[in-house]
Amino acid sequence: MGVQVFKFGGTSVAAAERIRRVVALVREEPGRRVVVVSALGGVTDQLLDATRAALERTGEHRTWLARLQARHEEALASLVLPEEQKTVRAALAERWQELAELLDGVYLLRECTQRTRAAIIGTGERLSAPLVAAAFRAEGIGATALDATKLIRTDTTFGEAVVDFKTTNQLVQSGFQTFFNQTEETHVAVVTGFIAATEHGVMTTLGRSGSDYTATILGSALKADRVVIWTDVDGVLSADPRMVHEAFPLHHLSYREAAEMAYFGAKVLHPRTMRPVETHGIPIVIKNTLNPQAPGTIVNDETVPTERRVKAVSTIRDVAVVMIEGRGLLGVPGTAARTFDALGDHNINVLLIAQASSEQSICLVVRQEDAAGAVAALSHAFQRELDHGDVSRIYPVEDCAIVSVVGDLMRHEPGLAGRMFAALGRSKVNVLAIAQGAAETNISAVVAGHDARQAVDVLHEAFPLRRTRAHLCLIGTGVVGKTLIEIMQRQVPRLLDELRMNLRLVGISNSRQMRWDTNGIALDTALADLDAHGEPADLDALVEHLKTSKLERILVIDATASTAVARRYPELLERGIGIVTPNKRANTQDMDFYRRLREAEDRREVSYRYEATVMAGLPVVLTLRDLLRSGDTIERIEGVFSGTLAYIFGQLATGATFSDVVREAKAKGYTEPDPRDDLSGEDVARKLLILARETGLEIERTDVSVESLVPPEMMDLSVADFMDQLGDLDAAWTERIAAAQQEGKRLQYVGRVEDGRCQVGVQAIALDSPFARLQGTDNAVLFTSERYRNTPLVVQGPGAGPHVTAAGILADLIKAAQLMP
């Protein structure tokens, strides 16, 4: 094993216990070990606070200094062997003296140059390295603290110094050659991160991710086997976890992917940090000090493909779009060059550019704080064109964000950009500008700042997670609605795992209360939360939530029998909101409404599924549609469409009286609370009307002939009185049943569509009919067609009950979510 370089950031060395963890982690590693350390966690910020206090002449800089000394003394007492404490304390005392003089100087002069600032904030690393080295020695591991100002040479750009790699490589190689020759292989070098020095020995700092940079500079010069960056996360994440709760660690990135992510705002290695090791193909490993068992992220020169090519989504907030518009620019060469020259002269960095090939307009993206300066610089550069009207205007669009998808092999995935912008479109996120690099490692979109979180979330779901997400709003929490929630609690995790489908409940309502939460409503507590935290039910307000929300794939589940809800379907469909329902009211309204409903569905190409309106979970509507789409001609549809009536007539065939059977069915929950809702045949009539309209018949409900099992004079009675008087019907039904039996038949309640006519009523059927063999609440429908003329196509099974109905709704939900764009 050769050399390994380990970098530990401020959180990893924030306290004595964490420094001991560092020692334990390094102890297990073989070969020559170089440890790069940052200042103790928070110390750099405290040094900046002390500097500000000195500048403001509050006198508090000495207080800050005392706090810092006390903190380091506490770490020293805990980490350093008693016999070493005096020596280490003396070494630190030199640093405290230098720091005190620097702060006093700032206080007296009332100014702090970049050189002085670098010397002050770089002190944190010069204090931590001796402590960490002593901690190794306390555990029986030889260790020496080395100052990076003796190893890394830079220019005089003190805040973000430029490294002289030729000189630095020579210093590192010669310095460590001596170190390795003079120490055992197990001896650890503990090097200060973040700081370096000019050729005259004046301290500089390496800027953002400076300690990471130190580690890769040393790793490159020493031809290390790897550089391990120990931090406080499990690796590079697929998105900002503050914006996407489901962001996850990426196990592998190429140097280019990591650089693109960093450029576009991801909290990952700074692009320049990777350059030293990229030259030699040295891998960088990012690990979590607090969770060392996690695999972390490997960054190297290999590209590992993923299913959808996109590995991560990153974003840059607080940017502005600067627009240059004018017909006078049409075909004039050099406009872009003049633009960049003007901005470059004012040190304004352009993050992204989008330009029409005609150069009639140029769109630039800059940091928000640079927007006014950019407009002023460009207005000056194009003053003549503005005066002549060749440039119509130069203006900023502020409070924007850049959202980027990143992946090395995106160029090999046709249609990826289309899927990206389709996903944003479904979420109603407006794209202001688009840019794609020639290498196609990233595709970037500029969006309004308030849309950034939504954009990142939906793109992360669509690409790194590779999932289809649908947002659900359940209206109706009766028996079917509650059962659906119970089934979804069991099935949603499986759908997520097997189908990559994420069904998220965002709205729930009943006749009393409603809740709306775009972040999601937990299924296991949805009903309790509705009761405890719901606001008064308001269908208009709920529809407004649905119409104005920026959520992709919204599906309304109408588990009611409400006409008021059903009348809102066209309005919802027109807004691209899908509907799944067992509610028969919409498809059985008058033909004008029905046409408007179907036109809205077709025009918006949105899912409208209602399989459960006919026979619960049985695929009746789907079967009929498949027959028609495949070119078959329907000649007749007939069926037993009511589980309640199937049960009643099945019991009557055994000799039971009509009144006893109805009372029994009601007691078992097979009927509606008012059994006349079933006995009237109205429910069957609506189901038949739905199927008839599916075949193309333009008929109204009044065109369906219905035989009611309840005499008209009993329809106006109270439920109690009706139940009391049921016995009055027994004799008539006993007679009808006997008559059918004498003919070798039995009675069944059948609906029929044939020759453009719809009839619902009691029929005497042969004992070999599929309808005669039904058990319990089973339903059956027979399709006689040109293709199935001699042997009708039969769909049979349970046609009622909350569990089969809810299962049918869930099946429709899955299909609807898959079909929505």
PDB file of C-alpha atoms in Angstrom, residues 493-583:
ATOM      1  CA  PRO A 493     -44.712   0.543  -0.412  1.00  0.00           C
ATOM      2  CA  ARG A 494     -44.939  -2.363  -2.856  1.00  0.00           C
ATOM      3  CA  LEU A 495     -45.858  -0.047  -5.722  1.00  0.00           C
ATOM      4  CA  LEU A 496     -42.891   2.134  -4.844  1.00  0.00           C
ATOM      5  CA  ASP A 497     -40.548  -0.835  -4.859  1.00  0.00           C
ATOM      6  CA  GLU A 498     -41.878  -2.826  -7.808  1.00  0.00           C
ATOM      7  CA  LEU A 499     -43.408  -0.250 -10.156  1.00  0.00           C
ATOM      8  CA  ARG A 500     -41.354   2.790  -9.087  1.00  0.00           C
ATOM      9  CA  MET A 501     -44.675   4.556  -8.508  1.00  0.00           C
ATOM     10  CA  ASN A 502     -45.032   7.077  -5.706  1.00  0.00           C
ATOM     11  CA  LEU A 503     -48.671   7.725  -4.786  1.00  0.00           C
ATOM     12  CA  ARG A 504     -48.790  10.747  -2.487  1.00  0.00           C
ATOM     13  CA  LEU A 505     -52.009  11.821  -0.762  1.00  0.00           C
ATOM     14  CA  VAL A 506     -52.176  15.640  -0.712  1.00  0.00           C
ATOM     15  CA  GLY A 507     -55.890  16.239  -0.157  1.00  0.00           C
ATOM     16  CA  ILE A 508     -58.714  14.553   1.727  1.00  0.00           C
ATOM     17  CA  SER A 509     -62.284  15.676   2.287  1.00  0.00           C
ATOM     18  CA  ASN A 510     -65.683  14.534   3.467  1.00  0.00           C
ATOM     19  CA  SER A 511     -68.972  16.373   3.906  1.00  0.00           C
ATOM     20  CA  ARG A 512     -67.730  18.020   7.124  1.00  0.00           C
ATOM     21  CA  GLN A 513     -64.003  18.706   6.880  1.00  0.00           C
ATOM     22  CA  MET A 514     -61.118  18.839   4.441  1.00  0.00           C
ATOM     23  CA  ARG A 515     -57.302  18.970   4.478  1.00  0.00           C
ATOM     24  CA  TRP A 516     -54.822  20.068   1.823  1.00  0.00           C
ATOM     25  CA  ASP A 517     -51.048  19.658   2.173  1.00  0.00           C
ATOM     26  CA  THR A 518     -48.794  19.553  -0.889  1.00  0.00           C
ATOM     27  CA  ASN A 519     -46.003  18.021   1.194  1.00  0.00           C
ATOM     28  CA  GLY A 520     -48.130  14.915   1.659  1.00  0.00           C
ATOM     29  CA  ILE A 521     -50.599  13.497   4.175  1.00  0.00           C
ATOM     30  CA  ALA A 522     -49.564  10.273   5.906  1.00  0.00           C
ATOM     31  CA  LEU A 523     -51.956   7.466   5.019  1.00  0.00           C
ATOM     32  CA  ASP A 524     -51.819   5.867   8.450  1.00  0.00           C
ATOM     33  CA  THR A 525     -53.022   9.040  10.182  1.00  0.00           C
ATOM     34  CA  ALA A 526     -55.002  10.668   7.355  1.00  0.00           C
ATOM     35  CA  LEU A 527     -58.448  10.108   8.838  1.00  0.00           C
ATOM     36  CA  ALA A 528     -57.424  11.060  12.368  1.00  0.00           C
ATOM     37  CA  ASP A 529     -55.641  14.172  11.088  1.00  0.00           C
ATOM     38  CA  LEU A 530     -58.729  15.129   9.093  1.00  0.00           C
ATOM     39  CA  ASP A 531     -60.858  14.968  12.226  1.00  0.00           C
ATOM     40  CA  ALA A 532     -58.304  16.747  14.412  1.00  0.00           C
ATOM     41  CA  HIS A 533     -56.901  19.370  12.056  1.00  0.00           C
ATOM     42  CA  GLY A 534     -59.283  19.660   9.121  1.00  0.00           C
ATOM     43  CA  GLU A 535     -60.910  22.916   8.132  1.00  0.00           C
ATOM     44  CA  PRO A 536     -64.620  23.154   7.274  1.00  0.00           C
ATOM     45  CA  ALA A 537     -65.433  21.332   4.045  1.00  0.00           C
ATOM     46  CA  ASP A 538     -65.781  23.622   1.048  1.00  0.00           C
ATOM     47  CA  LEU A 539     -65.951  21.994  -2.385  1.00  0.00           C
ATOM     48  CA  ASP A 540     -65.234  25.278  -4.169  1.00  0.00           C
ATOM     49  CA  ALA A 541     -62.108  25.858  -2.066  1.00  0.00           C
ATOM     50  CA  LEU A 542     -60.914  22.291  -2.622  1.00  0.00           C
ATOM     51  CA  VAL A 543     -61.372  22.585  -6.392  1.00  0.00           C
ATOM     52  CA  GLU A 544     -59.440  25.859  -6.306  1.00  0.00           C
ATOM     53  CA  HIS A 545     -56.576  24.126  -4.471  1.00  0.00           C
ATOM     54  CA  LEU A 546     -56.539  21.468  -7.171  1.00  0.00           C
ATOM     55  CA  LYS A 547     -56.625  23.934 -10.040  1.00  0.00           C
ATOM     56  CA  THR A 548     -53.954  26.298  -8.742  1.00  0.00           C
ATOM     57  CA  SER A 549     -51.474  23.833  -7.248  1.00  0.00           C
ATOM     58  CA  LYS A 550     -48.173  23.261  -9.028  1.00  0.00           C
ATOM     59  CA  LEU A 551     -48.183  19.505  -8.659  1.00  0.00           C
ATOM     60  CA  GLU A 552     -47.625  16.966 -11.393  1.00  0.00           C
ATOM     61  CA  ARG A 553     -50.083  14.158 -12.106  1.00  0.00           C
ATOM     62  CA  ILE A 554     -52.985  15.174  -9.875  1.00  0.00           C
ATOM     63  CA  LEU A 555     -55.686  12.532  -9.542  1.00  0.00           C
ATOM     64  CA  VAL A 556     -58.992  13.101  -7.771  1.00  0.00           C
ATOM     65  CA  ILE A 557     -60.603  10.022  -6.227  1.00  0.00           C
ATOM     66  CA  ASP A 558     -64.317  10.679  -5.899  1.00  0.00           C
ATOM     67  CA  ALA A 559     -65.535   8.005  -3.479  1.00  0.00           C
ATOM     68  CA  THR A 560     -68.912   9.700  -2.987  1.00  0.00           C
ATOM     69  CA  ALA A 561     -72.297   9.333  -4.654  1.00  0.00           C
ATOM     70  CA  SER A 562     -72.544  13.117  -4.899  1.00  0.00           C
ATOM     71  CA  THR A 563     -73.987  14.829  -7.956  1.00  0.00           C
ATOM     72  CA  ALA A 564     -72.346  18.108  -6.858  1.00  0.00           C
ATOM     73  CA  VAL A 565     -68.883  16.549  -6.994  1.00  0.00           C
ATOM     74  CA  ALA A 566     -69.622  14.777 -10.287  1.00  0.00           C
ATOM     75  CA  ARG A 567     -70.707  18.075 -11.901  1.00  0.00           C
ATOM     76  CA  ARG A 568     -67.157  19.427 -11.346  1.00  0.00           C
ATOM     77  CA  TYR A 569     -65.494  16.715 -13.416  1.00  0.00           C
ATOM     78  CA  PRO A 570     -65.298  18.625 -16.743  1.00  0.00           C
ATOM     79  CA  GLU A 571     -63.788  21.617 -14.956  1.00  0.00           C
ATOM     80  CA  LEU A 572     -61.116  19.423 -13.375  1.00  0.00           C
ATOM     81  CA  LEU A 573     -60.369  17.506 -16.564  1.00  0.00           C
ATOM     82  CA  GLU A 574     -59.944  20.774 -18.478  1.00  0.00           C
ATOM     83  CA  ARG A 575     -57.172  21.691 -16.018  1.00  0.00           C
ATOM     84  CA  GLY A 576     -55.358  18.416 -16.656  1.00  0.00           C
ATOM     85  CA  ILE A 577     -56.524  16.824 -13.390  1.00  0.00           C
ATOM     86  CA  GLY A 578     -57.327  13.123 -13.675  1.00  0.00           C
ATOM     87  CA  ILE A 579     -60.324  11.472 -12.044  1.00  0.00           C
ATOM     88  CA  VAL A 580     -60.842   7.962 -10.691  1.00  0.00           C
ATOM     89  CA  THR A 581     -64.266   7.171  -9.290  1.00  0.00           C
ATOM     90  CA  PRO A 582     -66.969   4.636  -8.431  1.00  0.00           C
ATOM     91  CA  ASN A 583     -69.505   7.512  -8.548  1.00  0.00           C
TER      92      ASN A 583
END
